[in-house]
PDB file of N, CA, C and O in Angstrom:
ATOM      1  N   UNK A 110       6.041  -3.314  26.293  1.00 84.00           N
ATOM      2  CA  UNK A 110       5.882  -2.036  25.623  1.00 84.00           C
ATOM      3  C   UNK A 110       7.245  -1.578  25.084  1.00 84.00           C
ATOM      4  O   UNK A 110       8.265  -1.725  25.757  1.00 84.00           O
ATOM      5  N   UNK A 111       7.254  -0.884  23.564  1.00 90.00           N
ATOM      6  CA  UNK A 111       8.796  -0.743  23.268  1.00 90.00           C
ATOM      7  C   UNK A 111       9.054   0.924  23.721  1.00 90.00           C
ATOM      8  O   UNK A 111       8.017   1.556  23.921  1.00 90.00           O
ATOM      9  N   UNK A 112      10.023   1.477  23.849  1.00 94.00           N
ATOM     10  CA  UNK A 112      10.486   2.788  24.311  1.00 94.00           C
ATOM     11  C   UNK A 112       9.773   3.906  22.881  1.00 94.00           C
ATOM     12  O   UNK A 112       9.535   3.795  21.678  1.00 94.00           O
ATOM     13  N   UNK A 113       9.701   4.601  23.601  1.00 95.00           N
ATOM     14  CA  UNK A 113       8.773   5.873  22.712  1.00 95.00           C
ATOM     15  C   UNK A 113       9.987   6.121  21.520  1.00 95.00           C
ATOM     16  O   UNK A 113       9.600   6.221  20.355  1.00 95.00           O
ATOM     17  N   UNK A 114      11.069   6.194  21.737  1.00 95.00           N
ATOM     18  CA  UNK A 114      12.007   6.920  20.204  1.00 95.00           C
ATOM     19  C   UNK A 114      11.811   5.302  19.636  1.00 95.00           C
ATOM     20  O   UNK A 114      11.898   5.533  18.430  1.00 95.00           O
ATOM     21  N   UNK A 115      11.724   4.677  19.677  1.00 95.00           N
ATOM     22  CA  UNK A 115      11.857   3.659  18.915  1.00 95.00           C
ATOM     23  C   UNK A 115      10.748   3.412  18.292  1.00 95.00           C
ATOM     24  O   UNK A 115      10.907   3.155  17.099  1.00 95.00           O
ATOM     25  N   UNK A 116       9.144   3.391  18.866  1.00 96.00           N
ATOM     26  CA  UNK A 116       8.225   3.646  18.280  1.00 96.00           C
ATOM     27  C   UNK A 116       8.433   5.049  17.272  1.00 96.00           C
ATOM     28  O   UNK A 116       8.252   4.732  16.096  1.00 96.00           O
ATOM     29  N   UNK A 117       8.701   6.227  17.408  1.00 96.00           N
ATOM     30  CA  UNK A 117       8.507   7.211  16.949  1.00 96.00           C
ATOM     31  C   UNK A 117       9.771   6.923  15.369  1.00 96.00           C
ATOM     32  O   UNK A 117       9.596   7.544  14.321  1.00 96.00           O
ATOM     33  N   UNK A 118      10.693   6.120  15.513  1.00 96.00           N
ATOM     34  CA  UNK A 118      11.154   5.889  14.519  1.00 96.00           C
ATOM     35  C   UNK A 118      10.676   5.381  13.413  1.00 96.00           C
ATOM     36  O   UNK A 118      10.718   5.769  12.246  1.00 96.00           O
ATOM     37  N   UNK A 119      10.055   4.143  14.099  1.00 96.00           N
ATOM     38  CA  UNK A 119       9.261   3.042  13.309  1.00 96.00           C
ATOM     39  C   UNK A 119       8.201   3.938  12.606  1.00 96.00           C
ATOM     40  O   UNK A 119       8.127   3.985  11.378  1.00 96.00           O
ATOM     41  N   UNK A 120       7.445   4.594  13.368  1.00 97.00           N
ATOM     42  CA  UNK A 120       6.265   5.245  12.993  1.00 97.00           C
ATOM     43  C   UNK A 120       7.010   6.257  11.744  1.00 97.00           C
ATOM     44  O   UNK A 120       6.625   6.020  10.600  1.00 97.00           O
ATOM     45  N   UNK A 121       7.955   7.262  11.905  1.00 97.00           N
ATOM     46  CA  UNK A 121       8.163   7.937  10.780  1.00 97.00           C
ATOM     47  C   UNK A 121       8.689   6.870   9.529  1.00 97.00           C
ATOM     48  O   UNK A 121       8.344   7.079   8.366  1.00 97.00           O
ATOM     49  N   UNK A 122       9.560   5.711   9.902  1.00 96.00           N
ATOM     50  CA  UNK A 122       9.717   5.086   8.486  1.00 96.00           C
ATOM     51  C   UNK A 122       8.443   4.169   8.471  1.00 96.00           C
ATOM     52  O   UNK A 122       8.843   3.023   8.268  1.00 96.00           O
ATOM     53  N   UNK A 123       7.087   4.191   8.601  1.00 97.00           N
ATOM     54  CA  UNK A 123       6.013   3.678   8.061  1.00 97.00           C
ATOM     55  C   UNK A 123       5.351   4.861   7.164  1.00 97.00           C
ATOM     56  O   UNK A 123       5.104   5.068   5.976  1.00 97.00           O
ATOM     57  N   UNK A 124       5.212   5.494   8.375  1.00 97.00           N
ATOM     58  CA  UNK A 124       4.792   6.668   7.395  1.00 97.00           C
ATOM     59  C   UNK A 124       5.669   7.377   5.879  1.00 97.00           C
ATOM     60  O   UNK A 124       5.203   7.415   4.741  1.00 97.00           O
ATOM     61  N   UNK A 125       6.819   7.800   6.265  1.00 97.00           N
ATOM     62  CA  UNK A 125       7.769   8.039   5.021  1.00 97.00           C
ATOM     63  C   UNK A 125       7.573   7.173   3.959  1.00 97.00           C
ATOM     64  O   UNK A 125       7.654   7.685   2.842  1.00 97.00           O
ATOM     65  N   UNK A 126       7.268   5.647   4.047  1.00 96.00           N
ATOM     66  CA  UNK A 126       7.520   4.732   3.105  1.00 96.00           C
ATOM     67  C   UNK A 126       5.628   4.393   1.948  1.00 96.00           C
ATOM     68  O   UNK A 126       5.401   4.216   0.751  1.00 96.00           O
ATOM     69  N   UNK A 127       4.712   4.470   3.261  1.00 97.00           N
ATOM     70  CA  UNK A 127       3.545   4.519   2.443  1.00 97.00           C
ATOM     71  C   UNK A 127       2.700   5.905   2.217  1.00 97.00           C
ATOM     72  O   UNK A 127       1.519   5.942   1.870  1.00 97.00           O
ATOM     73  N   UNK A 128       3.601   7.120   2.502  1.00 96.00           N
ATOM     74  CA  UNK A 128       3.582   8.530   1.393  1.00 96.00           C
ATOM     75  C   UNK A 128       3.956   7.906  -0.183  1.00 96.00           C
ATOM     76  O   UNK A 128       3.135   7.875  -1.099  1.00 96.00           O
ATOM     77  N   UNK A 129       5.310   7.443  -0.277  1.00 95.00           N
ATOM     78  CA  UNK A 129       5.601   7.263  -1.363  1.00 95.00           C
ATOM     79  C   UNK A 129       4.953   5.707  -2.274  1.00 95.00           C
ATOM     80  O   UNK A 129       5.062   5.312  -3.435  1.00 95.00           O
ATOM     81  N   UNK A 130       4.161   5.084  -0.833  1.00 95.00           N
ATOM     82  CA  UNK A 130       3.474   3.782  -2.193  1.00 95.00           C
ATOM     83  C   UNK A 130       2.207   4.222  -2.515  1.00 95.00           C
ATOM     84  O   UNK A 130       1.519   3.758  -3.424  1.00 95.00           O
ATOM     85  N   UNK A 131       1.701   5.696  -1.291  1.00 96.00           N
ATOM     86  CA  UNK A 131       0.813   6.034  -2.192  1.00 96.00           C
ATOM     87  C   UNK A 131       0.574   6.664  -3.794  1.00 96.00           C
ATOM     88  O   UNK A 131      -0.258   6.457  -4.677  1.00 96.00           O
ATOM     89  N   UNK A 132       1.881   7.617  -3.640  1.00 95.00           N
ATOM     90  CA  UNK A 132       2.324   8.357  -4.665  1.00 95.00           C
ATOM     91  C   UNK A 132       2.451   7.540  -6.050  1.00 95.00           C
ATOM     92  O   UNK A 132       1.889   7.779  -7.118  1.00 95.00           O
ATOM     93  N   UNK A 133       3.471   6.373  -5.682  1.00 93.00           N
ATOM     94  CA  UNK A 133       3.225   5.340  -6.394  1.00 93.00           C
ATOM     95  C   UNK A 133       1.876   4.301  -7.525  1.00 93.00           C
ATOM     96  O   UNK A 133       1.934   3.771  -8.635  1.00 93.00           O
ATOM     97  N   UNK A 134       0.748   4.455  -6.413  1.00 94.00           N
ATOM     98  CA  UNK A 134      -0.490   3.586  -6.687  1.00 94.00           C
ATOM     99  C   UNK A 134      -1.041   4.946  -7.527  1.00 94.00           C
ATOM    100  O   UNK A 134      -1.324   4.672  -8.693  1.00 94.00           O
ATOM    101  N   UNK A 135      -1.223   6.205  -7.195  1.00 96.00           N
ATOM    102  CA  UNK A 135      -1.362   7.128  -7.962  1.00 96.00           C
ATOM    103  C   UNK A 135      -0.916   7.253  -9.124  1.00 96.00           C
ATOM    104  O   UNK A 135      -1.879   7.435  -9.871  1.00 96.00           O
ATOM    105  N   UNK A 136       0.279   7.254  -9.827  1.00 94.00           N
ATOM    106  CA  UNK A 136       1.015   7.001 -10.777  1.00 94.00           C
ATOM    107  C   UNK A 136       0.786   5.980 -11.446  1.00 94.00           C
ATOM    108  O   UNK A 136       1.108   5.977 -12.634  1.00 94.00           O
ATOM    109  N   UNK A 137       0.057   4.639 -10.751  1.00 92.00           N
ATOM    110  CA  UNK A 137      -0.256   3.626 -11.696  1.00 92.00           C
ATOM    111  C   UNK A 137      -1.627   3.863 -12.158  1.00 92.00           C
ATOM    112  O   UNK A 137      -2.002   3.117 -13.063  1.00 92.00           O
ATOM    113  N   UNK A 138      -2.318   4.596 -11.799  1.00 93.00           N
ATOM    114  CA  UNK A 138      -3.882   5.244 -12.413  1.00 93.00           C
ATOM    115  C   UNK A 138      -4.906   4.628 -11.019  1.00 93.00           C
ATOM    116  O   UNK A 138      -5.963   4.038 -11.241  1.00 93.00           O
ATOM    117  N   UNK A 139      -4.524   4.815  -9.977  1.00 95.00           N
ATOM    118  CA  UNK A 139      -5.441   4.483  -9.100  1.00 95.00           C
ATOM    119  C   UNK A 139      -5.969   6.056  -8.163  1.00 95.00           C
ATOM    120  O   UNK A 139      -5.273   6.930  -7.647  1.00 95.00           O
ATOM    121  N   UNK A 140      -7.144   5.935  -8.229  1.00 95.00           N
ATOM    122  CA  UNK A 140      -7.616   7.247  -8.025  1.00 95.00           C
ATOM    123  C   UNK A 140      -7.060   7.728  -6.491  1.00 95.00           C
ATOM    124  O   UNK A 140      -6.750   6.792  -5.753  1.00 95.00           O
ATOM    125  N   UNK A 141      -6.925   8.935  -6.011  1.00 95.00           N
ATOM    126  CA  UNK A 141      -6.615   9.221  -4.772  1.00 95.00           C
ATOM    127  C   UNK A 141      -7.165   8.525  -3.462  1.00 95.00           C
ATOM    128  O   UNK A 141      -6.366   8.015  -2.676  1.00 95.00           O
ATOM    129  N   UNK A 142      -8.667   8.500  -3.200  1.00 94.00           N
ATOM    130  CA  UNK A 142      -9.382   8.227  -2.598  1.00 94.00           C
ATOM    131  C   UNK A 142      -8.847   6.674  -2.039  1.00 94.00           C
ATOM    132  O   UNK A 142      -8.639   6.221  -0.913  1.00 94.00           O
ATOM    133  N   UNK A 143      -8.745   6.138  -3.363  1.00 94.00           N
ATOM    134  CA  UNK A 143      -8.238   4.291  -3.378  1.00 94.00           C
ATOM    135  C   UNK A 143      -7.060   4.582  -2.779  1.00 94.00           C
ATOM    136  O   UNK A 143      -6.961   4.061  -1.668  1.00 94.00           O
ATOM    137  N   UNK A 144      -5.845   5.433  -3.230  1.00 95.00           N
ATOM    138  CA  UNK A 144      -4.550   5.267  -2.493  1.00 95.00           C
ATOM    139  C   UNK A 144      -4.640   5.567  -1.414  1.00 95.00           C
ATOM    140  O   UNK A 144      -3.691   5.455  -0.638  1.00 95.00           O
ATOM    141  N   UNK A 145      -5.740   6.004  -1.084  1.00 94.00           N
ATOM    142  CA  UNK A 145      -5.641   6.788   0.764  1.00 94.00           C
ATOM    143  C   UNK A 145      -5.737   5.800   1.597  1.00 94.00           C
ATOM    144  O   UNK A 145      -5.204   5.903   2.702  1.00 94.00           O
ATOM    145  N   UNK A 146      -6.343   4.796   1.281  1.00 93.00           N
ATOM    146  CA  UNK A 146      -6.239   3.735   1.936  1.00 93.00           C
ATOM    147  C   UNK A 146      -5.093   2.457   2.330  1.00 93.00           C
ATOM    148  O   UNK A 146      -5.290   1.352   2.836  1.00 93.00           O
ATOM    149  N   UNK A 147      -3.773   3.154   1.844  1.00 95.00           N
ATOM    150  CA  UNK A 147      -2.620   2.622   2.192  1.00 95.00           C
ATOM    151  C   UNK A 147      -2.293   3.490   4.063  1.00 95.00           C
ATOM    152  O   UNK A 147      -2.658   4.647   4.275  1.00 95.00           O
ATOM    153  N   UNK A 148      -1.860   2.963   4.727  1.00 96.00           N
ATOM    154  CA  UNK A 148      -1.989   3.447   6.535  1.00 96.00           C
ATOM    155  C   UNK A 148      -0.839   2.872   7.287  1.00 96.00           C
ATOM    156  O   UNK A 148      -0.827   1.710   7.694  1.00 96.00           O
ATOM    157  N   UNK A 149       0.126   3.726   7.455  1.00 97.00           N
ATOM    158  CA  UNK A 149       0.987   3.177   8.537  1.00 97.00           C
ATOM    159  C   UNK A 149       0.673   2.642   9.871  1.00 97.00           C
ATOM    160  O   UNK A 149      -0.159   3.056  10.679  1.00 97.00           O
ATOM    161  N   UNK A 150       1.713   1.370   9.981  1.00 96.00           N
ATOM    162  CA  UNK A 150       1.128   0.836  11.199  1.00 96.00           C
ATOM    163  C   UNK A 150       2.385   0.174  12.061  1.00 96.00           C
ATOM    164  O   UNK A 150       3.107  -0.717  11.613  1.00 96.00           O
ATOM    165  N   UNK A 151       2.484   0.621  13.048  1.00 97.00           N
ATOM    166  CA  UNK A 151       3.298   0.240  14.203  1.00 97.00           C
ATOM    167  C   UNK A 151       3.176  -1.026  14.980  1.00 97.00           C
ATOM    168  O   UNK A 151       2.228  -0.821  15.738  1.00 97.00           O
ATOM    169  N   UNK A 152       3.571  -2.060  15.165  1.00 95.00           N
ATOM    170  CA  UNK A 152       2.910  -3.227  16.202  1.00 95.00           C
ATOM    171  C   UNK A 152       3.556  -3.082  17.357  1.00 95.00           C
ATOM    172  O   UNK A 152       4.567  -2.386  17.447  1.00 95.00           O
ATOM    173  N   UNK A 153       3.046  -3.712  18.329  1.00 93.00           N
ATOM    174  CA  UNK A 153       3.479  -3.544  19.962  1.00 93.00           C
ATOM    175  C   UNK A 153       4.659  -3.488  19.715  1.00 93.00           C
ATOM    176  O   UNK A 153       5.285  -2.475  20.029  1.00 93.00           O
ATOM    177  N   UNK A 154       5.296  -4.579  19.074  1.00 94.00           N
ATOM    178  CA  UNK A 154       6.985  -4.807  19.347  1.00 94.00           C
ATOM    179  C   UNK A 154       7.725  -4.039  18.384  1.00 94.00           C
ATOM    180  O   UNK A 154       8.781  -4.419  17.879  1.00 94.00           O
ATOM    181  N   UNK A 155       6.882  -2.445  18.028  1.00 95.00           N
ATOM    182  CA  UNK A 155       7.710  -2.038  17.480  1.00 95.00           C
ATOM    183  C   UNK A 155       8.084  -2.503  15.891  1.00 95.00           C
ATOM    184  O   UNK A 155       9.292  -2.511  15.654  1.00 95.00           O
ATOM    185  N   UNK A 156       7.239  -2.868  14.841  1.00 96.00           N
ATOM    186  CA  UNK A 156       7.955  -3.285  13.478  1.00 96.00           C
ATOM    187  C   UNK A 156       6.966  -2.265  12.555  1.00 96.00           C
ATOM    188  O   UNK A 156       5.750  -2.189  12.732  1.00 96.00           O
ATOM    189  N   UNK A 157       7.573  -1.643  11.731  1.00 96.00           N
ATOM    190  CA  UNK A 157       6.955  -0.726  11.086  1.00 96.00           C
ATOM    191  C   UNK A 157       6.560  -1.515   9.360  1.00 96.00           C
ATOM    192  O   UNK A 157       7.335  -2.051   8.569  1.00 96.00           O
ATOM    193  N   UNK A 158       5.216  -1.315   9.273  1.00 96.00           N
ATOM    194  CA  UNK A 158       3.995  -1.952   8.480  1.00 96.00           C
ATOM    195  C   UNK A 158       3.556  -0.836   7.339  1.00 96.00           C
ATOM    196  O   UNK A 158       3.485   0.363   7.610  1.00 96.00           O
ATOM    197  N   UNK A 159       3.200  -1.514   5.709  1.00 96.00           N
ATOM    198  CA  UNK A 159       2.719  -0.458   5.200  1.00 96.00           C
ATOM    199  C   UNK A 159       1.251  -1.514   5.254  1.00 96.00           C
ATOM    200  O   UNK A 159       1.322  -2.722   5.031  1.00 96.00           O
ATOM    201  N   UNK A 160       0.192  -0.927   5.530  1.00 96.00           N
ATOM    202  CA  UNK A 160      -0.780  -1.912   4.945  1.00 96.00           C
ATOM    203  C   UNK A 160      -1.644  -1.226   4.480  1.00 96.00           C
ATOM    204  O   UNK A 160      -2.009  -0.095   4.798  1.00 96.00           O
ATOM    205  N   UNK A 161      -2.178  -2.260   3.301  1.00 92.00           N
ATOM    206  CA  UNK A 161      -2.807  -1.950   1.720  1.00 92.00           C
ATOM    207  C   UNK A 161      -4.468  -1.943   1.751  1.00 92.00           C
ATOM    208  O   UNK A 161      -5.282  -1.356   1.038  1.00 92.00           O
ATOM    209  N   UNK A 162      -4.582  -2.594   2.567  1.00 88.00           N
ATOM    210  CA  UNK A 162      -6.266  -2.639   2.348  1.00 88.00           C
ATOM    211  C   UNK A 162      -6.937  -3.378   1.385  1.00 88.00           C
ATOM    212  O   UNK A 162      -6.365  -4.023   0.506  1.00 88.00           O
ATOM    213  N   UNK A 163      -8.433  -3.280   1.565  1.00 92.00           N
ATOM    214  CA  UNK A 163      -8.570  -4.081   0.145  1.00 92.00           C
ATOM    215  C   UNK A 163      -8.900  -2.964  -1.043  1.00 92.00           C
ATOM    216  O   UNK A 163      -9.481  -1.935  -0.700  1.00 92.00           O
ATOM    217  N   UNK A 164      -8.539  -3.156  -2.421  1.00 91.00           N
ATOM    218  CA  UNK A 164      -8.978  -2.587  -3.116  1.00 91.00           C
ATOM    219  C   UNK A 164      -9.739  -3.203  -4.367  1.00 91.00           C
ATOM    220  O   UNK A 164      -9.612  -4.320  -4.869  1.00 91.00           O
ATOM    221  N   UNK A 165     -10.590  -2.119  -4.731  1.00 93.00           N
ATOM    222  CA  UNK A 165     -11.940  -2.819  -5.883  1.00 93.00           C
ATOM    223  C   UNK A 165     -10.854  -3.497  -6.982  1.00 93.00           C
ATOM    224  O   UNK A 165      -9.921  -2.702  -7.084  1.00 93.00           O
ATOM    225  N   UNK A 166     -10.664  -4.506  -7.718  1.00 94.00           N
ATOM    226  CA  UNK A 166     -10.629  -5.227  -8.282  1.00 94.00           C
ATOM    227  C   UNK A 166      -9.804  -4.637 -10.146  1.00 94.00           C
ATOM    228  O   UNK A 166      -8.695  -4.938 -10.586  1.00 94.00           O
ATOM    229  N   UNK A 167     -10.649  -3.960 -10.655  1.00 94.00           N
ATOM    230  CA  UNK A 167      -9.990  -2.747 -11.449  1.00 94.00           C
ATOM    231  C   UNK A 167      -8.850  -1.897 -11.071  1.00 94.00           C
ATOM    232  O   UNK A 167      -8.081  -1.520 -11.956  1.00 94.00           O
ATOM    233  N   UNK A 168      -8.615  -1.465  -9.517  1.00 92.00           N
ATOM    234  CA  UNK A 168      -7.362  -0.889  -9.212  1.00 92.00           C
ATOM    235  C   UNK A 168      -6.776  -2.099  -9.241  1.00 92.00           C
ATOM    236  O   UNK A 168      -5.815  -2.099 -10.009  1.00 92.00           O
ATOM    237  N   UNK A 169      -7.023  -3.405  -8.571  1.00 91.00           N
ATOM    238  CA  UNK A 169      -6.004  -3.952  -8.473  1.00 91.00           C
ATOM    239  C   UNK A 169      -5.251  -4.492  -9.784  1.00 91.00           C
ATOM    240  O   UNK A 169      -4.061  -4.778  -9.920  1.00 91.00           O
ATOM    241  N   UNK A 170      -6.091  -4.534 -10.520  1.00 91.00           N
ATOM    242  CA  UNK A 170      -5.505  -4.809 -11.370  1.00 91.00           C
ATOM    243  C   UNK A 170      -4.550  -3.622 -12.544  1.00 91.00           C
ATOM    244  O   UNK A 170      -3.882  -3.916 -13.535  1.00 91.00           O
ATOM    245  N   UNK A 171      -4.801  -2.414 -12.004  1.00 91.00           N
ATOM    246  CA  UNK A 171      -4.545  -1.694 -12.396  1.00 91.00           C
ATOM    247  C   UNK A 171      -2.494  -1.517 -11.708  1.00 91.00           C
ATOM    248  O   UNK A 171      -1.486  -1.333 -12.391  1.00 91.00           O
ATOM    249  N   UNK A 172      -2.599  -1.646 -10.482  1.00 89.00           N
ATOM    250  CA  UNK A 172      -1.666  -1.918  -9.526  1.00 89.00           C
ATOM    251  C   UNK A 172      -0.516  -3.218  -9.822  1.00 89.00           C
ATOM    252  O   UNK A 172       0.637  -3.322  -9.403  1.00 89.00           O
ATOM    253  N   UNK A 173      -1.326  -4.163 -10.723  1.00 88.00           N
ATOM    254  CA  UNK A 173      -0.712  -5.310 -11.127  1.00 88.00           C
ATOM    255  C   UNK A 173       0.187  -5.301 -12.253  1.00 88.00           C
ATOM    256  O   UNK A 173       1.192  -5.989 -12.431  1.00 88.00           O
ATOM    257  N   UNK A 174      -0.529  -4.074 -13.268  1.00 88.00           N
ATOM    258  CA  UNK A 174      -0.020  -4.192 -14.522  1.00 88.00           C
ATOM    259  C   UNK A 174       1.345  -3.112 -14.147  1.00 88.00           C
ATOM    260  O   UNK A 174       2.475  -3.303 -14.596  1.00 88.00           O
ATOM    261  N   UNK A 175       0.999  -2.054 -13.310  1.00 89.00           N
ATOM    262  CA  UNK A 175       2.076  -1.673 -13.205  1.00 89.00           C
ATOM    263  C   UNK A 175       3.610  -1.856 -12.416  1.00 89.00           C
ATOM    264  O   UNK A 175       4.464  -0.970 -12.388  1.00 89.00           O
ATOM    265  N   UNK A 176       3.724  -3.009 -11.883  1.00 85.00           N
ATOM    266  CA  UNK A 176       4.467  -3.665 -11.309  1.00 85.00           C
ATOM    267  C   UNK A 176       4.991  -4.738 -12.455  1.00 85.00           C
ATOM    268  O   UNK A 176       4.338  -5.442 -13.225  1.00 85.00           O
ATOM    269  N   UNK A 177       6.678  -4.567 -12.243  1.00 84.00           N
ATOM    270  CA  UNK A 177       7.548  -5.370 -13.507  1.00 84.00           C
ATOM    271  C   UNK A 177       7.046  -6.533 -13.243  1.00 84.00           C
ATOM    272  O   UNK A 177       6.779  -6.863 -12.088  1.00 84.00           O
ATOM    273  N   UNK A 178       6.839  -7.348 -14.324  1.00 74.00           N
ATOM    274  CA  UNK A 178       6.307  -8.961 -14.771  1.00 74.00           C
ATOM    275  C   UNK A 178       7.333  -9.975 -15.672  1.00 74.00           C
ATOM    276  O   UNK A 178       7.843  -9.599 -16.727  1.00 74.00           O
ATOM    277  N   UNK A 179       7.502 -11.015 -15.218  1.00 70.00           N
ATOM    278  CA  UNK A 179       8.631 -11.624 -15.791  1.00 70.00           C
ATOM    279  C   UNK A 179       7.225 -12.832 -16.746  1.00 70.00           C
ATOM    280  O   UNK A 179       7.246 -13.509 -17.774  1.00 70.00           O
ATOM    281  N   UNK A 180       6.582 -12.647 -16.079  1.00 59.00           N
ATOM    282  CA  UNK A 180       5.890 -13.911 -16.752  1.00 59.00           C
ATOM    283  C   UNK A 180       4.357 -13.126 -17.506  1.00 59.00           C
ATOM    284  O   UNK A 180       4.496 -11.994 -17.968  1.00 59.00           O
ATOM    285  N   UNK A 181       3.320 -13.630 -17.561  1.00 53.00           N
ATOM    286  CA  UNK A 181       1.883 -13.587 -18.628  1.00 53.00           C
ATOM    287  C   UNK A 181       1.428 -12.029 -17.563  1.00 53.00           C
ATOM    288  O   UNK A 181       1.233 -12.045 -16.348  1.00 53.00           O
ATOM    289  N   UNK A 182       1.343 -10.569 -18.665  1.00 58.00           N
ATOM    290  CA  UNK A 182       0.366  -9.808 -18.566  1.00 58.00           C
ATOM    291  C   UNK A 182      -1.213 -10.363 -17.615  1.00 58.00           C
ATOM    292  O   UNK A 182      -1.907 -11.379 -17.652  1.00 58.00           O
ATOM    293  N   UNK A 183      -1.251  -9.126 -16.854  1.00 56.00           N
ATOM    294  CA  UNK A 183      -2.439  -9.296 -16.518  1.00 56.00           C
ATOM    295  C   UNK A 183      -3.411  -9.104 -16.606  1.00 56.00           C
ATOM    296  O   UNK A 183      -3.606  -7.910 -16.378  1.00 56.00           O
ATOM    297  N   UNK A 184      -4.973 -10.024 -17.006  1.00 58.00           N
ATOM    298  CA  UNK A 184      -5.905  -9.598 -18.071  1.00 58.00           C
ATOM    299  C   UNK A 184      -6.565  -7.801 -17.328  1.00 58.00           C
ATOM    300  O   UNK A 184      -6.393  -7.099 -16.331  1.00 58.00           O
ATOM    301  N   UNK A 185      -7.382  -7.795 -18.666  1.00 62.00           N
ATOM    302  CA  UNK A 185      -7.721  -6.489 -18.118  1.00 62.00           C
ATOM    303  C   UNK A 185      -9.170  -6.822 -17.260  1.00 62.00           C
ATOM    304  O   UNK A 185      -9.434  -8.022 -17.334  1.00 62.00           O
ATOM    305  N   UNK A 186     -10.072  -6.114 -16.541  1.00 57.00           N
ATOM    306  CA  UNK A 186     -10.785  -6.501 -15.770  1.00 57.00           C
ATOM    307  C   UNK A 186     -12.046  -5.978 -16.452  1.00 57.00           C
ATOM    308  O   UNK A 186     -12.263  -4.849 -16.893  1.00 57.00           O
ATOM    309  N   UNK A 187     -13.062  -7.385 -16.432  1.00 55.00           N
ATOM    310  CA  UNK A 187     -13.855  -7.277 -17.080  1.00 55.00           C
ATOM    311  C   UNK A 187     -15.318  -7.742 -16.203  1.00 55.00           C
ATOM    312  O   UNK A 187     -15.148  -8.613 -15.350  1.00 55.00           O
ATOM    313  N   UNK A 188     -16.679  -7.218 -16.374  1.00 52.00           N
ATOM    314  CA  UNK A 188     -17.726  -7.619 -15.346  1.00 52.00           C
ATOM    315  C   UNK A 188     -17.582  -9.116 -15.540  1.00 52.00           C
ATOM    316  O   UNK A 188     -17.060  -9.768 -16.444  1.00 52.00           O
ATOM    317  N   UNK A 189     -18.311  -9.528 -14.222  1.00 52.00           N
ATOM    318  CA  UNK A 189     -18.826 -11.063 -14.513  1.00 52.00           C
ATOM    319  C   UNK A 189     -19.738 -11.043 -15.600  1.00 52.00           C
ATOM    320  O   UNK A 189     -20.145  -9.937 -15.958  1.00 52.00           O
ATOM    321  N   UNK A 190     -20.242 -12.329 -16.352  1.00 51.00           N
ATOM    322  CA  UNK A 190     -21.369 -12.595 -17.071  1.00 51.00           C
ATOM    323  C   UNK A 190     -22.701 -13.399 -16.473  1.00 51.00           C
ATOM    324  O   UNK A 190     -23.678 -13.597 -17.195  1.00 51.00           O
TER     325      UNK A 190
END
């Protein structure tokens, strides 16, 4: 088990860090609801986690385009046929 300030650290820089990737995924046109599903997470030994979840397919790609690209745009998302 790790000591409580050390958890409580970890825990505020998880939390501090996926406030702002929510803020972020917001800004790239992903609706609130979808960003809410970013969740700080602590592991036993203490390592502080942002994790993403899954998201519908249109955010992600929405999430994709807005992240710098050195190489091929990403298509836009279209139904199956």
């Amino acid at each position: 088990m790790i000591p409580m300030d050390q958890y409580k650290s970890a825990r505020a820089e998880a939390e501090h860090t996926t406030a702002l990737l929510r803020a972020a995924l917001q800004r790239a046109g992903l609706p609130a609801h979808e960003a809410a599903r970013v969740r700080a997470l602590v592991t036993g030994k203490g390592r502080a986690y942002a994790e993403i979840g899954a998201l519908p397919i249109d955010s992600a790609v929405k999430l994709l385009n807005a992240l710098p690209s050195e190489s091929v745009p990403v298509p836009s998302c279209s139904p199956p046929r």
